[in-house]
mmCIF file with all atom_site columns, C-alpha atoms in Angstrom:
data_model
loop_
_atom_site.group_PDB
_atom_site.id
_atom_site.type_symbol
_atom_site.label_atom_id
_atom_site.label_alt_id
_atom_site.label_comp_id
_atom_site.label_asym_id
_atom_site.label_entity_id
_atom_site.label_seq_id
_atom_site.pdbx_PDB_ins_code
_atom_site.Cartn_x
_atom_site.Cartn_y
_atom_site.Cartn_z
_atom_site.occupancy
_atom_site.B_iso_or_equiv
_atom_site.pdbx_formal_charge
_atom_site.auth_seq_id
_atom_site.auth_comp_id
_atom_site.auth_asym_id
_atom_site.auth_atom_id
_atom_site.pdbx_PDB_model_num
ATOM 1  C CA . UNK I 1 1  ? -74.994 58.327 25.317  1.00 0.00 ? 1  UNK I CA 1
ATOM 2  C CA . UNK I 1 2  ? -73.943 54.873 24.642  1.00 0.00 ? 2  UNK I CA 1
ATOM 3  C CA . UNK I 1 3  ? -75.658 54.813 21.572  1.00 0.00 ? 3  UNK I CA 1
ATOM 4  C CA . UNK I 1 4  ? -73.850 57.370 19.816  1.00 0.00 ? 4  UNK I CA 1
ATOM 5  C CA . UNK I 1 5  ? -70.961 55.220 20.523  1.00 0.00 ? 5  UNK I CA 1
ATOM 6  C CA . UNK I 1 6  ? -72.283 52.062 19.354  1.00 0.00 ? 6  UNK I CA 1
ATOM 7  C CA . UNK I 1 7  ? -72.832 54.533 15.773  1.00 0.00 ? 7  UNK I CA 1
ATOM 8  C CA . UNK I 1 8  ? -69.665 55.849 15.636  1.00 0.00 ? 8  UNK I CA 1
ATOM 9  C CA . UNK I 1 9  ? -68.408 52.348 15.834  1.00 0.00 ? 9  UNK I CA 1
ATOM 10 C CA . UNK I 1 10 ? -70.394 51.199 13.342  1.00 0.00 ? 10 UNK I CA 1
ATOM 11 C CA . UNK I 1 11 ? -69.632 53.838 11.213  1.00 0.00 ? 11 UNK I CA 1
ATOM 12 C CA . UNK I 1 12 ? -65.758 53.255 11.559  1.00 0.00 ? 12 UNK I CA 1
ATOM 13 C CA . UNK I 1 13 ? -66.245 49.979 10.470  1.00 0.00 ? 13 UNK I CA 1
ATOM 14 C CA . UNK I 1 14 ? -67.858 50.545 7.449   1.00 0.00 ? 14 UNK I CA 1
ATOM 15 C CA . UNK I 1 15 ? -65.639 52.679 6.718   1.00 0.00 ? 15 UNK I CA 1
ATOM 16 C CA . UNK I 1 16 ? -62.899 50.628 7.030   1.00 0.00 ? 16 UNK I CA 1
ATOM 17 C CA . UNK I 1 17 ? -64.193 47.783 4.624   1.00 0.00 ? 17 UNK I CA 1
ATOM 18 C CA . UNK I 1 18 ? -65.453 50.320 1.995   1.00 0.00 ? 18 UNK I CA 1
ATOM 19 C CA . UNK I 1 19 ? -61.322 51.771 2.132   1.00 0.00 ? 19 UNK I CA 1
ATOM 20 C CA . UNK I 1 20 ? -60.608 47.860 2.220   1.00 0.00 ? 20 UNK I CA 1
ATOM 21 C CA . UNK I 1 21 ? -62.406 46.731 -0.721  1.00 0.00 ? 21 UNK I CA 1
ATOM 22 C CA . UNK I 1 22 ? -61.202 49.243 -2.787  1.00 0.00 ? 22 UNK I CA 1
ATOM 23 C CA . UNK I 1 23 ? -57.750 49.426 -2.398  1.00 0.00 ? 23 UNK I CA 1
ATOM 24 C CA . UNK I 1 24 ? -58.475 45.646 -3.093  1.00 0.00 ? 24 UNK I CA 1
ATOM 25 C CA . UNK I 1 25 ? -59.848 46.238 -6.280  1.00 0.00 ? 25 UNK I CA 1
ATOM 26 C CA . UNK I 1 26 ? -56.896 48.558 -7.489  1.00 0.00 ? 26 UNK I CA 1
ATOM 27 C CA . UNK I 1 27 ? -54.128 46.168 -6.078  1.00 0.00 ? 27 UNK I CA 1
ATOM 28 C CA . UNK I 1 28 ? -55.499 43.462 -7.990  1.00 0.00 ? 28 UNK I CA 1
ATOM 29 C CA . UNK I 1 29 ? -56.117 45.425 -11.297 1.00 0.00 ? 29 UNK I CA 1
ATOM 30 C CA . UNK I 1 30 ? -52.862 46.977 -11.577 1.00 0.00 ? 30 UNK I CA 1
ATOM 31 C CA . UNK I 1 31 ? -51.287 43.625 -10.125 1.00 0.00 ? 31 UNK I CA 1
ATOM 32 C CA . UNK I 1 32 ? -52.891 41.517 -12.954 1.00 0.00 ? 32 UNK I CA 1
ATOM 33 C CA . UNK I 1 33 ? -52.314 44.475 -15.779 1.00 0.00 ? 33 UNK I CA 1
ATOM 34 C CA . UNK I 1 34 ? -48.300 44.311 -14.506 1.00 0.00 ? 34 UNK I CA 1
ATOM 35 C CA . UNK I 1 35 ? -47.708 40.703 -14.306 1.00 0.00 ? 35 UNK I CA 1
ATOM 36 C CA . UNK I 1 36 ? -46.794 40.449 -10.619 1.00 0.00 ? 36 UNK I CA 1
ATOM 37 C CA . UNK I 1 37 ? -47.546 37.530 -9.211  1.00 0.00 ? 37 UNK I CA 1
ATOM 38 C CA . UNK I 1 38 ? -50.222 37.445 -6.541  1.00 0.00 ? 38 UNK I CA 1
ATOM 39 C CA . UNK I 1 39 ? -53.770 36.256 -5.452  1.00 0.00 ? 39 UNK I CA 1
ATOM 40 C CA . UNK I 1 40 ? -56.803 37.858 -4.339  1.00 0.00 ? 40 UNK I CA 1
ATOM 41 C CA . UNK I 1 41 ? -56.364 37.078 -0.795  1.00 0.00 ? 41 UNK I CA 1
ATOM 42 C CA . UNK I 1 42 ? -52.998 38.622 -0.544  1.00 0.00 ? 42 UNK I CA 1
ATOM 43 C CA . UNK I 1 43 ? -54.367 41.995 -2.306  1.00 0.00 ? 43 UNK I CA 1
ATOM 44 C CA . UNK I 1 44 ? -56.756 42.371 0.522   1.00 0.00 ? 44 UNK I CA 1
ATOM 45 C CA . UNK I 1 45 ? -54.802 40.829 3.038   1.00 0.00 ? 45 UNK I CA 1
ATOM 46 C CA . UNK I 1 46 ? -52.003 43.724 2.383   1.00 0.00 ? 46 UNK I CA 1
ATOM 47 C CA . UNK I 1 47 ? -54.804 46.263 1.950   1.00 0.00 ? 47 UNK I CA 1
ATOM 48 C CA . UNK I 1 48 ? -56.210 46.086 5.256   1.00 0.00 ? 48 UNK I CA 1
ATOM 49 C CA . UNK I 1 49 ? -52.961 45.114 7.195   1.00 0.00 ? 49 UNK I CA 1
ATOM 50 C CA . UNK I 1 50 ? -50.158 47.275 5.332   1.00 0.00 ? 50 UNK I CA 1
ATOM 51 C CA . UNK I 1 51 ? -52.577 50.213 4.171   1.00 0.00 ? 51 UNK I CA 1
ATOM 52 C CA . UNK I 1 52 ? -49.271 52.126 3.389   1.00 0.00 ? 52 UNK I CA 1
ATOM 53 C CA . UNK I 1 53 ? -47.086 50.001 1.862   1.00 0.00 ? 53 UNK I CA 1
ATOM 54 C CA . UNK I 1 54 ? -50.373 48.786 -0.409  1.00 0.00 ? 54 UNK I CA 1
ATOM 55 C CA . UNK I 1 55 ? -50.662 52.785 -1.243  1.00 0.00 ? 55 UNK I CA 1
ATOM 56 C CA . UNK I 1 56 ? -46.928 52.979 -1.881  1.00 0.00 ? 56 UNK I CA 1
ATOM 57 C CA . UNK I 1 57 ? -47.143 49.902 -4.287  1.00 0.00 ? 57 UNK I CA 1
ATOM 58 C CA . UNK I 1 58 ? -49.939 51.810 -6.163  1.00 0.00 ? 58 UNK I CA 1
ATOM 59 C CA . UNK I 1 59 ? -48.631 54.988 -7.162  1.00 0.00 ? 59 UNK I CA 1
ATOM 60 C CA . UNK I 1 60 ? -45.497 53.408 -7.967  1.00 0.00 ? 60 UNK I CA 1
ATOM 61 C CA . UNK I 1 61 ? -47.007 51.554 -10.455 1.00 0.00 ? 61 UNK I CA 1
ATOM 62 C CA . UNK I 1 62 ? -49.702 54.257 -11.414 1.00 0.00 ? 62 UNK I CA 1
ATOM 63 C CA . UNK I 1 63 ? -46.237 57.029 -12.025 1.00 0.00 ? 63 UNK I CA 1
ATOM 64 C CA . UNK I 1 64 ? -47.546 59.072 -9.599  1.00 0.00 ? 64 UNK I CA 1
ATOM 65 C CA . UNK I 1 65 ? -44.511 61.427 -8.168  1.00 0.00 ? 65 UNK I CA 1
ATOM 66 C CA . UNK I 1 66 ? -44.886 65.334 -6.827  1.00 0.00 ? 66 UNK I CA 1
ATOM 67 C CA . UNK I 1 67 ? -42.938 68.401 -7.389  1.00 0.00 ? 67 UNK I CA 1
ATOM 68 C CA . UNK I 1 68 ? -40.237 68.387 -4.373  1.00 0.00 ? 68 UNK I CA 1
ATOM 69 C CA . UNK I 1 69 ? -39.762 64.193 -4.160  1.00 0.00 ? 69 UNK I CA 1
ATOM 70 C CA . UNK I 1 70 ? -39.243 60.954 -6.364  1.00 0.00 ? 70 UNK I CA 1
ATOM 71 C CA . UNK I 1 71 ? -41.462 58.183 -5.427  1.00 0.00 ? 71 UNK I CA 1
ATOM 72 C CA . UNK I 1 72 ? -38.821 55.828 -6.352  1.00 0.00 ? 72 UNK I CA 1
ATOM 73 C CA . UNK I 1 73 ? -35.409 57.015 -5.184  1.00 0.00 ? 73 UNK I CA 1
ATOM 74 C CA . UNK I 1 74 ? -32.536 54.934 -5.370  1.00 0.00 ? 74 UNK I CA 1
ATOM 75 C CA . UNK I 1 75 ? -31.595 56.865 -2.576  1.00 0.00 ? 75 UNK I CA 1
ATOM 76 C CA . UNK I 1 76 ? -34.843 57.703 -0.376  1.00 0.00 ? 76 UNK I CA 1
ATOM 77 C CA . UNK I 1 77 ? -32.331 61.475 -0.843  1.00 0.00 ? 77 UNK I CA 1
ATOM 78 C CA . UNK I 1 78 ? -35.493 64.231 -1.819  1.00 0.00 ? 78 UNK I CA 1
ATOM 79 C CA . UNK I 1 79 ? -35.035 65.724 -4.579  1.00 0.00 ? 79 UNK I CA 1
ATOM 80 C CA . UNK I 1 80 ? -35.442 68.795 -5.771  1.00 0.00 ? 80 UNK I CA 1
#
């Protein structure tokens, strides 16, 4: 039984660093195409520490917004 664990694990891990290294690779394209200042380190530092506020950064920058909600309310107010 222990060795489905010790798979699992593994698995989980590599997941983790393939989710890592991409949301690396985005932060640090649309960081360099936008001018922000930055380094490498700090785009994966953020993506593996801050997943969220990482994700948050890229779809501001990307536009991305839904139906019912802003992405970048003045207000954080939904609207409709």
């Amino acid at each position: 039984m222990w060795i489905y664990g010790g798979i699992s694990g593994l698995c989980a891990i590599l997941l983790c660093s393939a989710y890592t290294v991409v949301v690396t690779s985005a932060r640090g394209a649309i960081r360099r195409r936008d001018g922000i200042p930055g380094s490498d380190c700090e785009d994966c530092c953020c993506s593996f520490w801050c997943k969220d506020c990482t994700m948050c950064m890229i779809f501001r920058h990307e536009g991305v917004s839904g139906n019912k909600y802003s992405l970048c309310s003045e207000t954080g107010v939904v609207q409709v």
